[in-house]
PDB file of C-alpha atoms in Angstrom:
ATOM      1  CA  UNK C 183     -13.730 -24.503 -10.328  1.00  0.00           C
ATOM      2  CA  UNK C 184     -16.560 -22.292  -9.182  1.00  0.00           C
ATOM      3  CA  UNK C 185     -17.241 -23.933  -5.888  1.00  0.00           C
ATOM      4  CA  UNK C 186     -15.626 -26.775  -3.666  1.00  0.00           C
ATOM      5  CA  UNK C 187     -16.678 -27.723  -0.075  1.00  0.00           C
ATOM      6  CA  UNK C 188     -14.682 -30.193   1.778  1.00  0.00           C
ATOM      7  CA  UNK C 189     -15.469 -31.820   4.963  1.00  0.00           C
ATOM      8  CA  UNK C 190     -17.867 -29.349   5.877  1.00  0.00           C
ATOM      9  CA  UNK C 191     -19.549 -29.809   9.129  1.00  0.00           C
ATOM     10  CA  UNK C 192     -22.378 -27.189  10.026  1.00  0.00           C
ATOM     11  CA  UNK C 193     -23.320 -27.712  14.242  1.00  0.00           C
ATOM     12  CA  UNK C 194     -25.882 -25.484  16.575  1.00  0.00           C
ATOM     13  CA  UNK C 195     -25.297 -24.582  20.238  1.00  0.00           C
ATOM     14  CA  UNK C 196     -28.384 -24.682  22.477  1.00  0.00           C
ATOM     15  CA  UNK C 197     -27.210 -24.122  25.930  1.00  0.00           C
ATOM     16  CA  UNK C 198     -24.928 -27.279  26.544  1.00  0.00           C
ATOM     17  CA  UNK C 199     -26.645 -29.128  23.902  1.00  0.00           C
ATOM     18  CA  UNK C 200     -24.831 -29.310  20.415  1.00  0.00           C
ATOM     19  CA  UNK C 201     -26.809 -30.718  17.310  1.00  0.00           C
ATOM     20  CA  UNK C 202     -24.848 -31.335  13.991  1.00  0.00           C
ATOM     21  CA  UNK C 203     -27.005 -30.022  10.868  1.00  0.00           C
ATOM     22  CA  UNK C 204     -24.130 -30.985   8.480  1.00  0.00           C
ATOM     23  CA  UNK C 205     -21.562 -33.486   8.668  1.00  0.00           C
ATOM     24  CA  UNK C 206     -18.768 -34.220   6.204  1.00  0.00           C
ATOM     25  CA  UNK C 207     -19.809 -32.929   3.069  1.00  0.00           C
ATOM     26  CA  UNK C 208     -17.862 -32.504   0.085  1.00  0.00           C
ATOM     27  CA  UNK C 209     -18.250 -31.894  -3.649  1.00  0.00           C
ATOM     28  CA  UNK C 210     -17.003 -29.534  -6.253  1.00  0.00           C
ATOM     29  CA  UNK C 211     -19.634 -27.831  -9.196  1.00  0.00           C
ATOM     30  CA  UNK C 212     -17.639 -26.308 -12.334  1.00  0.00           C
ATOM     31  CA  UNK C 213     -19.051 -23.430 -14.345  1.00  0.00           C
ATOM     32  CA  UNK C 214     -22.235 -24.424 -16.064  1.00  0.00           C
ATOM     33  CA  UNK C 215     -23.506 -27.276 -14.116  1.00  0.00           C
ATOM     34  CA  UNK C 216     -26.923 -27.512 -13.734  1.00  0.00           C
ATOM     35  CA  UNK C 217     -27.253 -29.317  -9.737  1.00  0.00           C
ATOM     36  CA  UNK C 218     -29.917 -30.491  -7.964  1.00  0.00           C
ATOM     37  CA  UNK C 219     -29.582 -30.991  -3.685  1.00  0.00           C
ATOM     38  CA  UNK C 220     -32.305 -33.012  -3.182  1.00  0.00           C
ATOM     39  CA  UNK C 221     -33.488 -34.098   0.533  1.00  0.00           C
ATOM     40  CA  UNK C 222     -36.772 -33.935   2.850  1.00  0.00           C
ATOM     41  CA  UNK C 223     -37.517 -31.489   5.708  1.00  0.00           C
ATOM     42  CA  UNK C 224     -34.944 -31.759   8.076  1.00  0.00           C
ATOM     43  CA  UNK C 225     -31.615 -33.081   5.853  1.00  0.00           C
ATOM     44  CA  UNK C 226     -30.031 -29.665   5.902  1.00  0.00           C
ATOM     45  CA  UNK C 227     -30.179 -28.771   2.424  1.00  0.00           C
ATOM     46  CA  UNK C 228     -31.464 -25.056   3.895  1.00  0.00           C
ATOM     47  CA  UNK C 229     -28.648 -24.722   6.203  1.00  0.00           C
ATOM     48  CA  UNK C 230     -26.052 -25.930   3.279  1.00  0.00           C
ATOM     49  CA  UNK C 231     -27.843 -23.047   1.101  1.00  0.00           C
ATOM     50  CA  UNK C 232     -26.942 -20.873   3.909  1.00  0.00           C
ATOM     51  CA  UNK C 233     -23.641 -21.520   3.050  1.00  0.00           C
ATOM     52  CA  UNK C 234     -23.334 -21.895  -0.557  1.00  0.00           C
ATOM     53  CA  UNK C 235     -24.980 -18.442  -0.357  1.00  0.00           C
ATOM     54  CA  UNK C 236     -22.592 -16.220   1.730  1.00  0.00           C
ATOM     55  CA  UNK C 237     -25.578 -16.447   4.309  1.00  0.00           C
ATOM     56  CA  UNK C 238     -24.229 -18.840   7.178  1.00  0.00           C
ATOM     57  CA  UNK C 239     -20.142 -19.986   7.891  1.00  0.00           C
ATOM     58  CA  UNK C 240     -19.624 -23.524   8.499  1.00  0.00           C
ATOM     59  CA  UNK C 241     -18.556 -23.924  11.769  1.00  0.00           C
ATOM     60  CA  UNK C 242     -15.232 -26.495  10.114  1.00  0.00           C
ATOM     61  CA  UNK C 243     -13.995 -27.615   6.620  1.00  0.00           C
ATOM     62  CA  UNK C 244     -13.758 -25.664   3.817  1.00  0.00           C
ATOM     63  CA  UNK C 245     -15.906 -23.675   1.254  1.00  0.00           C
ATOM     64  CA  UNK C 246     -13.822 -22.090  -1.669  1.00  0.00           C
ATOM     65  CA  UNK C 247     -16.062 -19.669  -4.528  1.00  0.00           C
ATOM     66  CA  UNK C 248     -14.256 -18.503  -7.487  1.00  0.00           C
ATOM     67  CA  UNK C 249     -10.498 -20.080  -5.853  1.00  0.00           C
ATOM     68  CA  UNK C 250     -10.728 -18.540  -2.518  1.00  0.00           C
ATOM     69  CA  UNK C 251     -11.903 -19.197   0.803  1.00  0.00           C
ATOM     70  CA  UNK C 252     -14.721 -18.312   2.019  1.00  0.00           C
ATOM     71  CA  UNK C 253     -13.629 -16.819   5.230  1.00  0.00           C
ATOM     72  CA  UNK C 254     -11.353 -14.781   3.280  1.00  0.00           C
ATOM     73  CA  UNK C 255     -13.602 -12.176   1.771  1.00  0.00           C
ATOM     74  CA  UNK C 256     -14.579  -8.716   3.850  1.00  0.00           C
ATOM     75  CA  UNK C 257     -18.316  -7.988   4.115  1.00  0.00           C
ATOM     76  CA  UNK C 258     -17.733  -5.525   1.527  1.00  0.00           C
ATOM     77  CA  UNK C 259     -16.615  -8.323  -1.298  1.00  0.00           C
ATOM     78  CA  UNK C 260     -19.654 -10.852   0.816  1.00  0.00           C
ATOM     79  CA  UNK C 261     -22.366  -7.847  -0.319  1.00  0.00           C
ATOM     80  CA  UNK C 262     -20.534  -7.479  -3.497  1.00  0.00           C
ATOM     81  CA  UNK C 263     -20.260 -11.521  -4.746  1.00  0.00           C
ATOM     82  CA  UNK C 264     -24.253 -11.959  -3.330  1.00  0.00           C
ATOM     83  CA  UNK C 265     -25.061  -9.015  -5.487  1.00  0.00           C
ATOM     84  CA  UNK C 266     -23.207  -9.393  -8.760  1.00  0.00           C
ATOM     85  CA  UNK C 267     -22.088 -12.868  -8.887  1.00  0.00           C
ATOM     86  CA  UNK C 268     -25.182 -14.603  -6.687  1.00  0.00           C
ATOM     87  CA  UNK C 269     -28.619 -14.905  -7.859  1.00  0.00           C
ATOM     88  CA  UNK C 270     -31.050 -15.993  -5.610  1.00  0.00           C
ATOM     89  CA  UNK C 271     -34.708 -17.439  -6.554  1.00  0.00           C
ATOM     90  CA  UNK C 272     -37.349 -18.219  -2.904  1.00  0.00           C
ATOM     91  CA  UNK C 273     -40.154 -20.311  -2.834  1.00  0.00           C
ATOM     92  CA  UNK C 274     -41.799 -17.513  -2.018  1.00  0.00           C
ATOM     93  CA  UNK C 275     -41.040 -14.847  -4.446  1.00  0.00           C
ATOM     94  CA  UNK C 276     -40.397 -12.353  -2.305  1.00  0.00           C
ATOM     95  CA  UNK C 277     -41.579  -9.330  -5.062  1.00  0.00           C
ATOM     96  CA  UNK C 278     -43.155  -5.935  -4.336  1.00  0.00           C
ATOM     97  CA  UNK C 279     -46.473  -6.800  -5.428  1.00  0.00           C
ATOM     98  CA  UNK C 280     -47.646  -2.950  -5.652  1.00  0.00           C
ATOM     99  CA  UNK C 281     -44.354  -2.430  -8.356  1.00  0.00           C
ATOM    100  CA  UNK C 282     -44.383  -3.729 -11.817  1.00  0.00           C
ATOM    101  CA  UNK C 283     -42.197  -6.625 -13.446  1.00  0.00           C
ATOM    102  CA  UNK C 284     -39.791  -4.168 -14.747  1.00  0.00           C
ATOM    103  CA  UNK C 285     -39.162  -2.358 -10.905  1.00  0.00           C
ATOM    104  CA  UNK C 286     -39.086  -5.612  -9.416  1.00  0.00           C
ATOM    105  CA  UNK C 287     -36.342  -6.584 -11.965  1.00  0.00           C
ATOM    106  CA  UNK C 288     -34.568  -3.771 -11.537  1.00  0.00           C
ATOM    107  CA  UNK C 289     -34.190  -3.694  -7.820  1.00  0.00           C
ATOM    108  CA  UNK C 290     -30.620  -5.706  -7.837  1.00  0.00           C
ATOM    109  CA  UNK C 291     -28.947  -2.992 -10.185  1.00  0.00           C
ATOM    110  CA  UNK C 292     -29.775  -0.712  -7.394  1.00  0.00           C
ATOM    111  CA  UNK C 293     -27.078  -1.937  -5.413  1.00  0.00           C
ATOM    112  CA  UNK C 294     -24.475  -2.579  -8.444  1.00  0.00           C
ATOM    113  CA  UNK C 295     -22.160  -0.627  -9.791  1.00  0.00           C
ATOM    114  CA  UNK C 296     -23.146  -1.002 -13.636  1.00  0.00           C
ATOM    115  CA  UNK C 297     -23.922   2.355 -14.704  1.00  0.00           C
ATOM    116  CA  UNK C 298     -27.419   3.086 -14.791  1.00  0.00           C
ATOM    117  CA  UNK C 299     -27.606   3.947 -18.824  1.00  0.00           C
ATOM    118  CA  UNK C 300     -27.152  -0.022 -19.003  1.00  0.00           C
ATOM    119  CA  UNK C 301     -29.773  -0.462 -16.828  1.00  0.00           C
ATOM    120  CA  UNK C 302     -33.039  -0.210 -19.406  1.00  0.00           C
ATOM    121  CA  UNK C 303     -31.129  -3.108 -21.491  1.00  0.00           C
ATOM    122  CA  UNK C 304     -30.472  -5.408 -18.547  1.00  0.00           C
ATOM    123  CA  UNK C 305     -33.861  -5.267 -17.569  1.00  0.00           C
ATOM    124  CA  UNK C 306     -35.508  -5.869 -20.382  1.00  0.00           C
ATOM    125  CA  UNK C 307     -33.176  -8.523 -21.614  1.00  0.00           C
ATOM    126  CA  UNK C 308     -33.757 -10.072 -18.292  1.00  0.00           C
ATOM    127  CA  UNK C 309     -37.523  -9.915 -19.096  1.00  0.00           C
ATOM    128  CA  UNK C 310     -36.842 -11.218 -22.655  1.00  0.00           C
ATOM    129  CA  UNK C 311     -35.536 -14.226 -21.361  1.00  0.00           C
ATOM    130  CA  UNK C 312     -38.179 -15.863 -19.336  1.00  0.00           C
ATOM    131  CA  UNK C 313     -41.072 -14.886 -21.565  1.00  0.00           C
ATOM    132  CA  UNK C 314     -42.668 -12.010 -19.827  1.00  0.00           C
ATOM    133  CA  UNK C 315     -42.227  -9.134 -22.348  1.00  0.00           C
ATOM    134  CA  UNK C 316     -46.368  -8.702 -22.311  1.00  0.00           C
ATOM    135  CA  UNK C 317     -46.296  -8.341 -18.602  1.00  0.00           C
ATOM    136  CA  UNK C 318     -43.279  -5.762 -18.249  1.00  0.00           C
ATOM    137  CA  UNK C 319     -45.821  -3.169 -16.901  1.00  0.00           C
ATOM    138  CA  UNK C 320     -48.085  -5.445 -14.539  1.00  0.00           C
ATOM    139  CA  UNK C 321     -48.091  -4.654 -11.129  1.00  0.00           C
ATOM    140  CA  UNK C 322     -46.525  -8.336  -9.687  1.00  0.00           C
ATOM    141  CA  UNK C 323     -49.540  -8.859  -7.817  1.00  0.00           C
ATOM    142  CA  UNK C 324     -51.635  -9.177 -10.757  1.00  0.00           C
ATOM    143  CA  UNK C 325     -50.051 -12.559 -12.339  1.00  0.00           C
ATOM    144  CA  UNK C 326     -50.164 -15.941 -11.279  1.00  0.00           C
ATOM    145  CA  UNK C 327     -47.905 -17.719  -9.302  1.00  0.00           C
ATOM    146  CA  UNK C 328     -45.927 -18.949 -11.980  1.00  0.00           C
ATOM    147  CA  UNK C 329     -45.442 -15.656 -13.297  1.00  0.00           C
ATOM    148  CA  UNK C 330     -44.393 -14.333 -10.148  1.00  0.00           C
ATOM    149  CA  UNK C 331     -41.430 -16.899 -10.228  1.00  0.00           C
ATOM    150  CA  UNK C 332     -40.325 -15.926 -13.808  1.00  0.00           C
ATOM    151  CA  UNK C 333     -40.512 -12.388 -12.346  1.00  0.00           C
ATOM    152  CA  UNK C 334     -38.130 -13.887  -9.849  1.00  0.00           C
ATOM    153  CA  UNK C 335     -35.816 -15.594 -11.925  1.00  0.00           C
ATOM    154  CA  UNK C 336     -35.729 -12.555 -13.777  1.00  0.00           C
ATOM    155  CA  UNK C 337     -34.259 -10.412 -11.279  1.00  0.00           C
ATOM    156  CA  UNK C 338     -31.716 -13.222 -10.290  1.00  0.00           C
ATOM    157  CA  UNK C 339     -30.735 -12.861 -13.544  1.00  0.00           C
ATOM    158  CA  UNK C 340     -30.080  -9.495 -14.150  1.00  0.00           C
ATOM    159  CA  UNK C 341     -26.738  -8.672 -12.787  1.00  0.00           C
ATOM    160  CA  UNK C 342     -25.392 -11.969 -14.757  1.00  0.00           C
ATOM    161  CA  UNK C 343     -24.783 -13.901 -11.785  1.00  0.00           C
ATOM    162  CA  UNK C 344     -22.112 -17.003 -12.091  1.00  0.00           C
ATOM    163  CA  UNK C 345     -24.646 -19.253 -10.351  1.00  0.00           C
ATOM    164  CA  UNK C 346     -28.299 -18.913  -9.666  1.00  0.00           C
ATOM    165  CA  UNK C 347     -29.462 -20.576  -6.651  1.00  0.00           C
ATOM    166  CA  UNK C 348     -32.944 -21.957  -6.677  1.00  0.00           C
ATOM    167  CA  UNK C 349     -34.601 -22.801  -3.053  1.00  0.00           C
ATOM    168  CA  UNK C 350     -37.605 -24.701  -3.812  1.00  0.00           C
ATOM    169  CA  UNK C 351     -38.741 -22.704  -6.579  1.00  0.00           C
ATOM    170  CA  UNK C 352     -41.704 -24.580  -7.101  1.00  0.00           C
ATOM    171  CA  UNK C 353     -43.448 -25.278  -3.576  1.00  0.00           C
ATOM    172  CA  UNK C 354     -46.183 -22.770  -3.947  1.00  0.00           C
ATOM    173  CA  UNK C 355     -47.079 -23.751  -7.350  1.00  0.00           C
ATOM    174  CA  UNK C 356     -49.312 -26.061  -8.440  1.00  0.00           C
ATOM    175  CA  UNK C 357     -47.745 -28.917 -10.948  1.00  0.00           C
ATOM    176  CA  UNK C 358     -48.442 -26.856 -14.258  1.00  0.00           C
ATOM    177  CA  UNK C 359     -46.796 -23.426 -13.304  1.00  0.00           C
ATOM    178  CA  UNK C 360     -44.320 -25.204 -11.685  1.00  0.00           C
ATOM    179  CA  UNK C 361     -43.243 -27.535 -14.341  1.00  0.00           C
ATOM    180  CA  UNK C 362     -42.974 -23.844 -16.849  1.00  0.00           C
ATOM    181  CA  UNK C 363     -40.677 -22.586 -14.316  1.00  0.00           C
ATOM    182  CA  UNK C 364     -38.401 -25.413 -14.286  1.00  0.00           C
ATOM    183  CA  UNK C 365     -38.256 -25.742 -18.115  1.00  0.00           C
ATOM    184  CA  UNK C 366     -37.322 -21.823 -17.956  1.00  0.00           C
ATOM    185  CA  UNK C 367     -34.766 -22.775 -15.582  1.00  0.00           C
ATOM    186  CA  UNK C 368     -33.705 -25.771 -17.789  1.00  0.00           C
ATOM    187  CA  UNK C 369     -33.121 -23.476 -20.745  1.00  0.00           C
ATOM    188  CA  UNK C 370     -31.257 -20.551 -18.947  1.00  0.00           C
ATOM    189  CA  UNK C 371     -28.885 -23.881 -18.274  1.00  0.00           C
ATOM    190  CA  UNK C 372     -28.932 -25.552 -21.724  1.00  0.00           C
ATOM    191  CA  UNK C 373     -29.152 -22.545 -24.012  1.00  0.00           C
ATOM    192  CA  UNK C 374     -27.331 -20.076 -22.428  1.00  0.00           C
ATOM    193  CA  UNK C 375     -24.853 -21.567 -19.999  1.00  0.00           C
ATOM    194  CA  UNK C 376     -25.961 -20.330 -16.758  1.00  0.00           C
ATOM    195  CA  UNK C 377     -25.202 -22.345 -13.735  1.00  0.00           C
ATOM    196  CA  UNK C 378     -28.223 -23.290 -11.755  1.00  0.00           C
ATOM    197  CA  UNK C 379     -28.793 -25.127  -8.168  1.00  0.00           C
ATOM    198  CA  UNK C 380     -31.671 -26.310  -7.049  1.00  0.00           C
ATOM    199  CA  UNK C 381     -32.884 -26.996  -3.759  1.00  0.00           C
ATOM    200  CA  UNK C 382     -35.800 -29.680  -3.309  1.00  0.00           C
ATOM    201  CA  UNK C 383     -37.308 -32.038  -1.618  1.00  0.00           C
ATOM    202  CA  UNK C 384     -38.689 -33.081  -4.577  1.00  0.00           C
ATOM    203  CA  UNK C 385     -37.523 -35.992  -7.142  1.00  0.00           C
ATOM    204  CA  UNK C 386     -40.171 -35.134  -9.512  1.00  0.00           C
ATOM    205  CA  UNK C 387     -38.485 -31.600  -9.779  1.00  0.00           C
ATOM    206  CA  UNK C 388     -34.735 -32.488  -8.853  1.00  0.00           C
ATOM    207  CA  UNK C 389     -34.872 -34.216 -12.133  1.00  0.00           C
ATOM    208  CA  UNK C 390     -34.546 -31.469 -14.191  1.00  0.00           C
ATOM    209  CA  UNK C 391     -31.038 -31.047 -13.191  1.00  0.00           C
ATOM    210  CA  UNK C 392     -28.512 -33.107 -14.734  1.00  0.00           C
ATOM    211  CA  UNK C 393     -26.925 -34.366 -11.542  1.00  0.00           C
ATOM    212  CA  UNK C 394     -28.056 -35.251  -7.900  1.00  0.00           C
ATOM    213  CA  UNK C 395     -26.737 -34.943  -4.423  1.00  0.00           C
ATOM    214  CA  UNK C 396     -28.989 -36.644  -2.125  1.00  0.00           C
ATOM    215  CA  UNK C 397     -29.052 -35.187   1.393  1.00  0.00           C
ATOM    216  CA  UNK C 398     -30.179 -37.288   4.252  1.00  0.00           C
ATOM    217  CA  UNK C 399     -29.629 -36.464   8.027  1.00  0.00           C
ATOM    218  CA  UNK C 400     -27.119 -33.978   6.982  1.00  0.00           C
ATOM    219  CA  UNK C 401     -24.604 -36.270   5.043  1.00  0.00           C
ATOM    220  CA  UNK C 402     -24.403 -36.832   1.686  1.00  0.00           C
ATOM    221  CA  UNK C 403     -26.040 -40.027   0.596  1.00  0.00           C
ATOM    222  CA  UNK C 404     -25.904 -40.012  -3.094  1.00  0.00           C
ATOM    223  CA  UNK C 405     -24.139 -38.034  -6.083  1.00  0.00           C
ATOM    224  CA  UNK C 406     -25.160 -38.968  -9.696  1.00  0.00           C
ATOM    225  CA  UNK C 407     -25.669 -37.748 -12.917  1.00  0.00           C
ATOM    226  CA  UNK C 408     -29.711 -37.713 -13.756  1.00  0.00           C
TER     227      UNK C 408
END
């Protein structure tokens, strides 16, 4: 199992005022699912990210990643599992628009310790993979928006992560770019096994996952297969 959360609960301390973000939730994702957590502003899908992510501890239950608890792991193994095992995809892009696709690509084997003769092949593979061989020299800031995300999902993919974590990959795209990005996301799943979740508010996009869990006011309302 790559990840199980049970009974997490996820609460905030304001002076002597305590507000629950996440209550209860538990669910298991194997190797090679493709997952969608679907739920509008304010459900706490970004604060459950948080956690999936090595970002944020619950504050009770428990989160287990690759068999072992989450509080477990140093900060050493946290920076090394976020780097090598964790790739993560924004809404926002977050590239170095002034560095080409292949620098921006390249940034995670900074911190990894393949050795850098491997580098060149990662990269491009990465590159390879989500169709932007013909930009590989572009400076980021010359593509369009849906470019920039397969830049992103690019460099996710380089250190070949066990899950990819995509937080609303599509919100600053318009409905054309955004659909190309989740069809490259929908083939790193079915082709070549990755496993992929998505965060979303929206259906329209949560649908290219094969399952759903449905956040609403921090609980779980829903868990199917799409």
């Amino acid at each position: 199992m790559l990840i199980e959360l049970a009974d997490i609960h996820k609460s905030f301390q304001t002076g002597e005022v305590t507000t629950e973000v996440l209550a209860d939730i538990s669910f298991t994702i194997e190797q090679g699912e493709f997952t969608s957590i679907r739920g509008s502003s304010g459900s706490g899908k970004s604060t459950l990210l948080h956690i999936l992510g090595f970002l944020s501890l619950p504050t009770s239950g428990s989160y287990r990643f690759q068999g072992k608890q989450f509080s477990e792991y140093s900060e050493e193994q946290v920076a090394r599992i976020r780097n090598q095992e964790m790739g993560f995809v924004f809404q926002s892009f977050n590239l170095l628009g002034r560095s080409t696709v292949y620098d921006n690509v390249r940034l995670p084997l900074l911190y990894s310790p393949r050795p850098e003769n491997e580098w060149d092949e990662k990269i491009r593979q990465a590159i390879t993979t989500v169709g932007l061989d013909h930009r590989i020299d572009y400076q980021t800031f010359k593509l369009s928006g849906g470019e920039k995300q397969r830049v992103a999902i690019a460099r996710a993919l380089v250190n070949e992560p066990n899950v990819i974590f995509a937080d609303e990959p599509t919100g600053n795209l318009d409905s054309v770019s955004g659909g190309e990005v989740m069809r490259t996301l929908q083939q790193l799943h079915n082709e070549l096994g990755h496993t992929i979740i998505l965060i979303t508010h929206d259906e329209f996009t949560a649908g290219f996952a094969e399952r759903e869990l449905l956040l609403e006011d921090g609980r779980i309302k829903s868990d199917r297969d799409l």
